[in-house]
Amino acid sequence: MRLILIGPPGVGKGTQAKLLAEHLGVPHISTGDLLRSAVAAGTQFGKRAKSIMDAGQLVPDDIMVGIVRDSLSSPRAAGGFILDGFPRTVPQAEALAGLFDHLGVRTYTVLNLEADDEEIIRRLGNRIMCRNEGKIFNQEMDGITARDQCPSCGGPLYQRDDDRAETVRERLRVYHSTTQPLLDYYDGKGVMITVDGMNSIDIVNREIQILLNDVQSSS
Ligand code: AMP
């Protein structure tokens, strides 16, 4: 299974990618997580990436393509992968097509997760994450705050700096202007399925699995 997840910030790509990766036994490759690891490591690149991320902007294409090339070329991705957060621009999608050619990847599916901006703003305002495992929680639904401990591992919780309201508005603007054109790109290739991300995690997950089964049985 080679799956590419596209959708606005906060639509549930990370949550669904983790569930699918576990279910399908393939690695979850999140470019946002890879960048956050570089930020946490305090490297020169991490510092530059943090200022770009906190402004709600995109890290330059050539850097992102290099990161994804390394991840997809590694043996652990040879049997399949779930790519979350890449591509985000048409040039990134074109570079990915070249990389797929190079790696001999001929079949893949693009999952487009949809939600409206109001719901996104509400969800991201409530999103907290576990610093140890990257697990995602919702303050409202899970009844916890960033001051509590992770209900799963007991580790510290935090709110992402780029989940502040003004940054979220900029991330949404960038999504609509730069990432949304990818939907036409992949729709034209006939590889895209679309799922409504406004429903609960379980319902969205079930719907994705049904559509992926359809794709696999018709290929
Ligand atoms: P995410 O965790 O996917 O929401 O990504 C967090 C931030 O990392 C984004 O807002 C961007 O600043 C940066 N980022 C992640 N993936 C990419 C990408 N494919 N291209 C450019 N910037 C990215």
PDB file of C-alpha atoms and ligand atoms in Angstrom:
ATOM      1  CA  MET A   1       0.000   0.000   0.000  1.00  0.00           C
ATOM      2  CA  ARG A   2       1.401   3.362  -1.054  1.00  0.00           C
ATOM      3  CA  LEU A   3      -0.800   6.148   0.174  1.00  0.00           C
ATOM      4  CA  ILE A   4      -0.439   9.927  -0.016  1.00  0.00           C
ATOM      5  CA  LEU A   5      -2.570  12.004   2.353  1.00  0.00           C
ATOM      6  CA  ILE A   6      -3.662  15.483   1.315  1.00  0.00           C
ATOM      7  CA  GLY A   7      -5.898  17.854   3.229  1.00  0.00           C
ATOM      8  CA  PRO A   8      -5.911  21.104   5.177  1.00  0.00           C
ATOM      9  CA  PRO A   9      -4.063  21.371   8.505  1.00  0.00           C
ATOM     10  CA  GLY A  10      -6.024  19.772  11.326  1.00  0.00           C
ATOM     11  CA  VAL A  11      -8.270  17.684   9.076  1.00  0.00           C
ATOM     12  CA  GLY A  12      -6.989  14.502  10.754  1.00  0.00           C
ATOM     13  CA  LYS A  13      -4.239  13.395   8.372  1.00  0.00           C
ATOM     14  CA  GLY A  14      -1.822  12.550  11.210  1.00  0.00           C
ATOM     15  CA  THR A  15      -4.450  10.700  13.243  1.00  0.00           C
ATOM     16  CA  GLN A  16      -5.685   8.661  10.276  1.00  0.00           C
ATOM     17  CA  ALA A  17      -2.146   8.035   8.997  1.00  0.00           C
ATOM     18  CA  LYS A  18      -1.139   6.538  12.366  1.00  0.00           C
ATOM     19  CA  LEU A  19      -4.216   4.267  12.434  1.00  0.00           C
ATOM     20  CA  LEU A  20      -3.726   3.141   8.830  1.00  0.00           C
ATOM     21  CA  ALA A  21       0.014   2.581   9.261  1.00  0.00           C
ATOM     22  CA  GLU A  22      -0.680   0.294  12.212  1.00  0.00           C
ATOM     23  CA  HIS A  23      -3.471  -1.525  10.413  1.00  0.00           C
ATOM     24  CA  LEU A  24      -1.538  -1.979   7.165  1.00  0.00           C
ATOM     25  CA  GLY A  25       1.907  -2.557   8.713  1.00  0.00           C
ATOM     26  CA  VAL A  26       3.636   0.141   6.670  1.00  0.00           C
ATOM     27  CA  PRO A  27       5.657   3.149   7.922  1.00  0.00           C
ATOM     28  CA  HIS A  28       4.003   6.516   8.515  1.00  0.00           C
ATOM     29  CA  ILE A  29       6.204   9.175   6.962  1.00  0.00           C
ATOM     30  CA  SER A  30       5.132  12.617   8.182  1.00  0.00           C
ATOM     31  CA  THR A  31       7.186  15.521   6.850  1.00  0.00           C
ATOM     32  CA  GLY A  32       5.837  17.701   9.690  1.00  0.00           C
ATOM     33  CA  ASP A  33       7.088  15.137  12.264  1.00  0.00           C
ATOM     34  CA  LEU A  34      10.484  14.951  10.507  1.00  0.00           C
ATOM     35  CA  LEU A  35      10.763  18.752  10.649  1.00  0.00           C
ATOM     36  CA  ARG A  36       9.688  18.840  14.311  1.00  0.00           C
ATOM     37  CA  SER A  37      12.431  16.281  15.107  1.00  0.00           C
ATOM     38  CA  ALA A  38      14.978  18.589  13.461  1.00  0.00           C
ATOM     39  CA  VAL A  39      13.569  21.490  15.510  1.00  0.00           C
ATOM     40  CA  ALA A  40      13.825  19.440  18.736  1.00  0.00           C
ATOM     41  CA  ALA A  41      17.410  18.459  17.877  1.00  0.00           C
ATOM     42  CA  GLY A  42      18.243  22.175  17.741  1.00  0.00           C
ATOM     43  CA  THR A  43      20.229  21.900  14.491  1.00  0.00           C
ATOM     44  CA  GLN A  44      20.897  24.978  12.349  1.00  0.00           C
ATOM     45  CA  PHE A  45      18.368  23.652   9.853  1.00  0.00           C
ATOM     46  CA  GLY A  46      15.880  22.974  12.672  1.00  0.00           C
ATOM     47  CA  LYS A  47      16.095  26.621  13.787  1.00  0.00           C
ATOM     48  CA  ARG A  48      15.408  27.851  10.269  1.00  0.00           C
ATOM     49  CA  ALA A  49      12.556  25.364   9.829  1.00  0.00           C
ATOM     50  CA  LYS A  50      10.968  26.461  13.128  1.00  0.00           C
ATOM     51  CA  SER A  51      10.766  30.108  12.091  1.00  0.00           C
ATOM     52  CA  ILE A  52       9.152  29.113   8.777  1.00  0.00           C
ATOM     53  CA  MET A  53       6.677  26.748  10.480  1.00  0.00           C
ATOM     54  CA  ASP A  54       5.749  29.272  13.189  1.00  0.00           C
ATOM     55  CA  ALA A  55       4.952  31.797  10.467  1.00  0.00           C
ATOM     56  CA  GLY A  56       2.583  29.284   8.840  1.00  0.00           C
ATOM     57  CA  GLN A  57       4.718  29.196   5.683  1.00  0.00           C
ATOM     58  CA  LEU A  58       6.124  26.257   3.712  1.00  0.00           C
ATOM     59  CA  VAL A  59       9.716  25.020   3.920  1.00  0.00           C
ATOM     60  CA  PRO A  60      11.342  25.368   0.442  1.00  0.00           C
ATOM     61  CA  ASP A  61      10.551  22.619  -2.061  1.00  0.00           C
ATOM     62  CA  ASP A  62      14.166  21.517  -2.687  1.00  0.00           C
ATOM     63  CA  ILE A  63      14.720  20.845   1.035  1.00  0.00           C
ATOM     64  CA  MET A  64      11.449  18.932   1.390  1.00  0.00           C
ATOM     65  CA  VAL A  65      12.101  16.873  -1.742  1.00  0.00           C
ATOM     66  CA  GLY A  66      15.531  15.899  -0.343  1.00  0.00           C
ATOM     67  CA  ILE A  67      13.997  14.808   2.979  1.00  0.00           C
ATOM     68  CA  VAL A  68      11.313  12.714   1.262  1.00  0.00           C
ATOM     69  CA  ARG A  69      13.806  11.205  -1.183  1.00  0.00           C
ATOM     70  CA  ASP A  70      15.853   9.922   1.767  1.00  0.00           C
ATOM     71  CA  SER A  71      12.791   8.521   3.559  1.00  0.00           C
ATOM     72  CA  LEU A  72      11.284   6.771   0.546  1.00  0.00           C
ATOM     73  CA  SER A  73      14.624   5.333  -0.559  1.00  0.00           C
ATOM     74  CA  SER A  74      15.173   3.644   2.798  1.00  0.00           C
ATOM     75  CA  PRO A  75      14.556  -0.141   2.978  1.00  0.00           C
ATOM     76  CA  ARG A  76      11.757   0.285   5.528  1.00  0.00           C
ATOM     77  CA  ALA A  77       9.627   2.032   2.875  1.00  0.00           C
ATOM     78  CA  ALA A  78      10.252  -0.652   0.242  1.00  0.00           C
ATOM     79  CA  GLY A  79       7.040  -2.562   1.072  1.00  0.00           C
ATOM     80  CA  GLY A  80       4.796   0.499   1.124  1.00  0.00           C
ATOM     81  CA  PHE A  81       4.265   3.715   3.094  1.00  0.00           C
ATOM     82  CA  ILE A  82       1.829   6.370   4.145  1.00  0.00           C
ATOM     83  CA  LEU A  83       3.064   9.804   3.169  1.00  0.00           C
ATOM     84  CA  ASP A  84       1.519  12.513   5.333  1.00  0.00           C
ATOM     85  CA  GLY A  85       2.120  16.198   4.574  1.00  0.00           C
ATOM     86  CA  PHE A  86       3.928  15.755   1.268  1.00  0.00           C
ATOM     87  CA  PRO A  87       3.472  16.872  -1.447  1.00  0.00           C
ATOM     88  CA  ARG A  88       2.131  20.319  -0.561  1.00  0.00           C
ATOM     89  CA  THR A  89       2.932  22.101  -3.840  1.00  0.00           C
ATOM     90  CA  VAL A  90       2.689  21.135  -7.516  1.00  0.00           C
ATOM     91  CA  PRO A  91       6.517  21.186  -7.916  1.00  0.00           C
ATOM     92  CA  GLN A  92       6.743  18.773  -4.943  1.00  0.00           C
ATOM     93  CA  ALA A  93       4.194  16.489  -6.646  1.00  0.00           C
ATOM     94  CA  GLU A  94       6.198  16.602  -9.881  1.00  0.00           C
ATOM     95  CA  ALA A  95       9.392  15.753  -7.980  1.00  0.00           C
ATOM     96  CA  LEU A  96       7.571  12.881  -6.255  1.00  0.00           C
ATOM     97  CA  ALA A  97       6.479  11.513  -9.642  1.00  0.00           C
ATOM     98  CA  GLY A  98      10.154  11.532 -10.718  1.00  0.00           C
ATOM     99  CA  LEU A  99      11.134   9.803  -7.486  1.00  0.00           C
ATOM    100  CA  PHE A 100       8.444   7.145  -7.993  1.00  0.00           C
ATOM    101  CA  ASP A 101       9.792   6.524 -11.525  1.00  0.00           C
ATOM    102  CA  HIS A 102      13.292   6.174 -10.122  1.00  0.00           C
ATOM    103  CA  LEU A 103      12.132   3.778  -7.367  1.00  0.00           C
ATOM    104  CA  GLY A 104       9.924   1.757  -9.745  1.00  0.00           C
ATOM    105  CA  VAL A 105       6.719   2.714  -7.900  1.00  0.00           C
ATOM    106  CA  ARG A 106       3.883   2.387 -10.409  1.00  0.00           C
ATOM    107  CA  THR A 107       0.758   2.307  -8.268  1.00  0.00           C
ATOM    108  CA  TYR A 108      -0.283   4.613  -5.469  1.00  0.00           C
ATOM    109  CA  THR A 109      -3.434   6.167  -4.052  1.00  0.00           C
ATOM    110  CA  VAL A 110      -4.029   9.760  -3.003  1.00  0.00           C
ATOM    111  CA  LEU A 111      -6.451  10.271  -0.134  1.00  0.00           C
ATOM    112  CA  ASN A 112      -8.017  13.722  -0.035  1.00  0.00           C
ATOM    113  CA  LEU A 113      -9.447  14.475   3.420  1.00  0.00           C
ATOM    114  CA  GLU A 114     -11.864  17.408   3.494  1.00  0.00           C
ATOM    115  CA  ALA A 115     -13.148  19.734   6.230  1.00  0.00           C
ATOM    116  CA  ASP A 116     -14.327  23.326   6.263  1.00  0.00           C
ATOM    117  CA  ASP A 117     -12.200  26.161   7.613  1.00  0.00           C
ATOM    118  CA  GLU A 118     -14.404  26.836  10.658  1.00  0.00           C
ATOM    119  CA  GLU A 119     -14.099  23.236  11.836  1.00  0.00           C
ATOM    120  CA  ILE A 120     -10.318  23.338  11.263  1.00  0.00           C
ATOM    121  CA  ILE A 121      -9.922  26.492  13.361  1.00  0.00           C
ATOM    122  CA  ARG A 122     -11.982  24.925  16.164  1.00  0.00           C
ATOM    123  CA  ARG A 123     -10.047  21.639  16.076  1.00  0.00           C
ATOM    124  CA  LEU A 124      -6.576  23.177  15.987  1.00  0.00           C
ATOM    125  CA  GLY A 125      -7.427  25.507  18.872  1.00  0.00           C
ATOM    126  CA  ASN A 126      -8.153  22.347  20.894  1.00  0.00           C
ATOM    127  CA  ARG A 127      -5.312  20.151  19.644  1.00  0.00           C
ATOM    128  CA  ILE A 128      -2.587  19.003  22.029  1.00  0.00           C
ATOM    129  CA  MET A 129       0.154  16.481  21.400  1.00  0.00           C
ATOM    130  CA  CYS A 130       2.295  14.097  23.413  1.00  0.00           C
ATOM    131  CA  ARG A 131       5.960  15.064  23.387  1.00  0.00           C
ATOM    132  CA  ASN A 132       7.071  11.404  23.648  1.00  0.00           C
ATOM    133  CA  GLU A 133       4.908   9.622  21.112  1.00  0.00           C
ATOM    134  CA  GLY A 134       3.458  12.428  18.999  1.00  0.00           C
ATOM    135  CA  LYS A 135      -0.025  11.131  19.866  1.00  0.00           C
ATOM    136  CA  ILE A 136      -2.751  13.681  19.141  1.00  0.00           C
ATOM    137  CA  PHE A 137      -5.523  14.667  21.587  1.00  0.00           C
ATOM    138  CA  ASN A 138      -8.422  17.111  21.564  1.00  0.00           C
ATOM    139  CA  GLN A 139      -8.777  19.154  24.766  1.00  0.00           C
ATOM    140  CA  GLU A 140     -12.554  19.379  24.403  1.00  0.00           C
ATOM    141  CA  MET A 141     -13.268  15.780  23.422  1.00  0.00           C
ATOM    142  CA  ASP A 142     -10.640  14.101  25.615  1.00  0.00           C
ATOM    143  CA  GLY A 143     -11.265  16.405  28.602  1.00  0.00           C
ATOM    144  CA  ILE A 144      -7.558  17.191  29.157  1.00  0.00           C
ATOM    145  CA  THR A 145      -5.323  20.272  28.834  1.00  0.00           C
ATOM    146  CA  ALA A 146      -1.664  20.814  27.913  1.00  0.00           C
ATOM    147  CA  ARG A 147      -0.897  20.907  31.666  1.00  0.00           C
ATOM    148  CA  ASP A 148      -2.022  17.262  32.082  1.00  0.00           C
ATOM    149  CA  GLN A 149       0.002  14.139  31.368  1.00  0.00           C
ATOM    150  CA  CYS A 150      -0.448  12.027  28.246  1.00  0.00           C
ATOM    151  CA  PRO A 151      -3.320   9.574  28.990  1.00  0.00           C
ATOM    152  CA  SER A 152      -1.503   6.948  26.943  1.00  0.00           C
ATOM    153  CA  CYS A 153       2.146   7.080  28.155  1.00  0.00           C
ATOM    154  CA  GLY A 154       2.191   9.631  30.997  1.00  0.00           C
ATOM    155  CA  GLY A 155       4.575  11.905  29.060  1.00  0.00           C
ATOM    156  CA  PRO A 156       4.284  15.698  28.818  1.00  0.00           C
ATOM    157  CA  LEU A 157       1.634  17.251  26.568  1.00  0.00           C
ATOM    158  CA  TYR A 158       2.039  20.485  24.599  1.00  0.00           C
ATOM    159  CA  GLN A 159       0.258  22.724  22.118  1.00  0.00           C
ATOM    160  CA  ARG A 160       2.100  23.201  18.818  1.00  0.00           C
ATOM    161  CA  ASP A 161       3.360  26.786  18.341  1.00  0.00           C
ATOM    162  CA  ASP A 162       1.913  26.781  14.832  1.00  0.00           C
ATOM    163  CA  ASP A 163      -1.570  25.944  16.198  1.00  0.00           C
ATOM    164  CA  ARG A 164      -1.947  29.548  17.448  1.00  0.00           C
ATOM    165  CA  ALA A 165      -4.978  31.220  15.860  1.00  0.00           C
ATOM    166  CA  GLU A 166      -3.099  33.709  13.644  1.00  0.00           C
ATOM    167  CA  THR A 167      -0.722  31.002  12.353  1.00  0.00           C
ATOM    168  CA  VAL A 168      -3.638  28.673  11.647  1.00  0.00           C
ATOM    169  CA  ARG A 169      -5.274  31.362   9.493  1.00  0.00           C
ATOM    170  CA  GLU A 170      -2.045  31.715   7.473  1.00  0.00           C
ATOM    171  CA  ARG A 171      -1.653  27.915   7.142  1.00  0.00           C
ATOM    172  CA  LEU A 172      -5.201  27.725   5.793  1.00  0.00           C
ATOM    173  CA  ARG A 173      -4.497  30.533   3.318  1.00  0.00           C
ATOM    174  CA  VAL A 174      -1.347  28.711   2.131  1.00  0.00           C
ATOM    175  CA  TYR A 175      -3.316  25.463   1.887  1.00  0.00           C
ATOM    176  CA  HIS A 176      -6.004  26.987  -0.334  1.00  0.00           C
ATOM    177  CA  SER A 177      -3.581  28.862  -2.593  1.00  0.00           C
ATOM    178  CA  THR A 178      -0.704  26.376  -2.869  1.00  0.00           C
ATOM    179  CA  THR A 179      -1.782  22.865  -1.850  1.00  0.00           C
ATOM    180  CA  GLN A 180      -5.363  22.717  -3.112  1.00  0.00           C
ATOM    181  CA  PRO A 181      -4.232  22.882  -6.793  1.00  0.00           C
ATOM    182  CA  LEU A 182      -2.753  19.423  -6.190  1.00  0.00           C
ATOM    183  CA  LEU A 183      -6.266  18.018  -6.082  1.00  0.00           C
ATOM    184  CA  ASP A 184      -6.718  18.787  -9.790  1.00  0.00           C
ATOM    185  CA  TYR A 185      -3.248  17.387 -10.482  1.00  0.00           C
ATOM    186  CA  TYR A 186      -4.062  14.015  -8.871  1.00  0.00           C
ATOM    187  CA  ASP A 187      -7.698  13.931  -9.939  1.00  0.00           C
ATOM    188  CA  GLY A 188      -6.445  14.193 -13.529  1.00  0.00           C
ATOM    189  CA  LYS A 189      -4.348  11.086 -12.948  1.00  0.00           C
ATOM    190  CA  GLY A 190      -7.364   9.106 -11.673  1.00  0.00           C
ATOM    191  CA  VAL A 191      -5.626   8.081  -8.434  1.00  0.00           C
ATOM    192  CA  MET A 192      -7.604  10.110  -5.893  1.00  0.00           C
ATOM    193  CA  ILE A 193     -10.258   9.147  -3.362  1.00  0.00           C
ATOM    194  CA  THR A 194     -12.027  11.772  -1.248  1.00  0.00           C
ATOM    195  CA  VAL A 195     -13.354  11.335   2.283  1.00  0.00           C
ATOM    196  CA  ASP A 196     -15.282  13.782   4.457  1.00  0.00           C
ATOM    197  CA  GLY A 197     -13.020  14.468   7.449  1.00  0.00           C
ATOM    198  CA  MET A 198     -15.759  16.220   9.453  1.00  0.00           C
ATOM    199  CA  ASN A 199     -17.031  12.961  10.969  1.00  0.00           C
ATOM    200  CA  SER A 200     -15.622  11.181  14.022  1.00  0.00           C
ATOM    201  CA  ILE A 201     -12.191   9.504  13.852  1.00  0.00           C
ATOM    202  CA  ASP A 202     -13.794   6.034  13.721  1.00  0.00           C
ATOM    203  CA  ILE A 203     -16.267   6.864  10.964  1.00  0.00           C
ATOM    204  CA  VAL A 204     -13.593   8.559   8.848  1.00  0.00           C
ATOM    205  CA  ASN A 205     -11.292   5.576   9.353  1.00  0.00           C
ATOM    206  CA  ARG A 206     -13.983   3.084   8.370  1.00  0.00           C
ATOM    207  CA  GLU A 207     -14.835   5.066   5.246  1.00  0.00           C
ATOM    208  CA  ILE A 208     -11.163   5.244   4.218  1.00  0.00           C
ATOM    209  CA  GLN A 209     -10.755   1.490   4.660  1.00  0.00           C
ATOM    210  CA  ILE A 210     -13.855   0.752   2.551  1.00  0.00           C
ATOM    211  CA  LEU A 211     -12.595   2.987  -0.271  1.00  0.00           C
ATOM    212  CA  LEU A 212      -9.073   1.536  -0.094  1.00  0.00           C
ATOM    213  CA  ASN A 213     -10.506  -1.996  -0.292  1.00  0.00           C
ATOM    214  CA  ASP A 214     -12.463  -0.938  -3.392  1.00  0.00           C
ATOM    215  CA  VAL A 215      -9.296   0.466  -4.957  1.00  0.00           C
ATOM    216  CA  GLN A 216      -7.352  -2.710  -4.219  1.00  0.00           C
ATOM    217  CA  SER A 217     -10.020  -5.076  -5.506  1.00  0.00           C
ATOM    218  CA  SER A 218     -10.405  -3.119  -8.748  1.00  0.00           C
ATOM    219  CA  SER A 219      -6.642  -3.040  -9.443  1.00  0.00           C
TER     220      SER A 219
HETATM  221  P1  AMP B   1       2.210  19.372   9.445  1.00  0.00           P
HETATM  222  O1  AMP B   1       2.655  18.673  10.681  1.00  0.00           O
HETATM  223  O2  AMP B   1       2.059  18.450   8.257  1.00  0.00           O
HETATM  224  O3  AMP B   1       0.998  20.247   9.666  1.00  0.00           O
HETATM  225  O4  AMP B   1       3.407  20.362   9.033  1.00  0.00           O
HETATM  226  C1  AMP B   1       3.795  21.427   9.894  1.00  0.00           C
HETATM  227  C2  AMP B   1       4.577  22.465   9.117  1.00  0.00           C
HETATM  228  O5  AMP B   1       5.762  21.876   8.571  1.00  0.00           O
HETATM  229  C3  AMP B   1       3.859  23.056   7.903  1.00  0.00           C
HETATM  230  O6  AMP B   1       2.983  24.107   8.263  1.00  0.00           O
HETATM  231  C4  AMP B   1       5.046  23.560   7.087  1.00  0.00           C
HETATM  232  O7  AMP B   1       5.595  24.755   7.624  1.00  0.00           O
HETATM  233  C5  AMP B   1       6.074  22.445   7.305  1.00  0.00           C
HETATM  234  N1  AMP B   1       5.924  21.385   6.275  1.00  0.00           N
HETATM  235  C6  AMP B   1       5.529  20.090   6.465  1.00  0.00           C
HETATM  236  N2  AMP B   1       5.495  19.427   5.303  1.00  0.00           N
HETATM  237  C7  AMP B   1       5.880  20.305   4.345  1.00  0.00           C
HETATM  238  C8  AMP B   1       6.011  20.236   2.930  1.00  0.00           C
HETATM  239  N3  AMP B   1       5.730  19.111   2.257  1.00  0.00           N
HETATM  240  N4  AMP B   1       6.412  21.353   2.275  1.00  0.00           N
HETATM  241  C9  AMP B   1       6.711  22.482   2.931  1.00  0.00           C
HETATM  242  N5  AMP B   1       6.582  22.637   4.253  1.00  0.00           N
HETATM  243  C10 AMP B   1       6.167  21.551   4.971  1.00  0.00           C
END
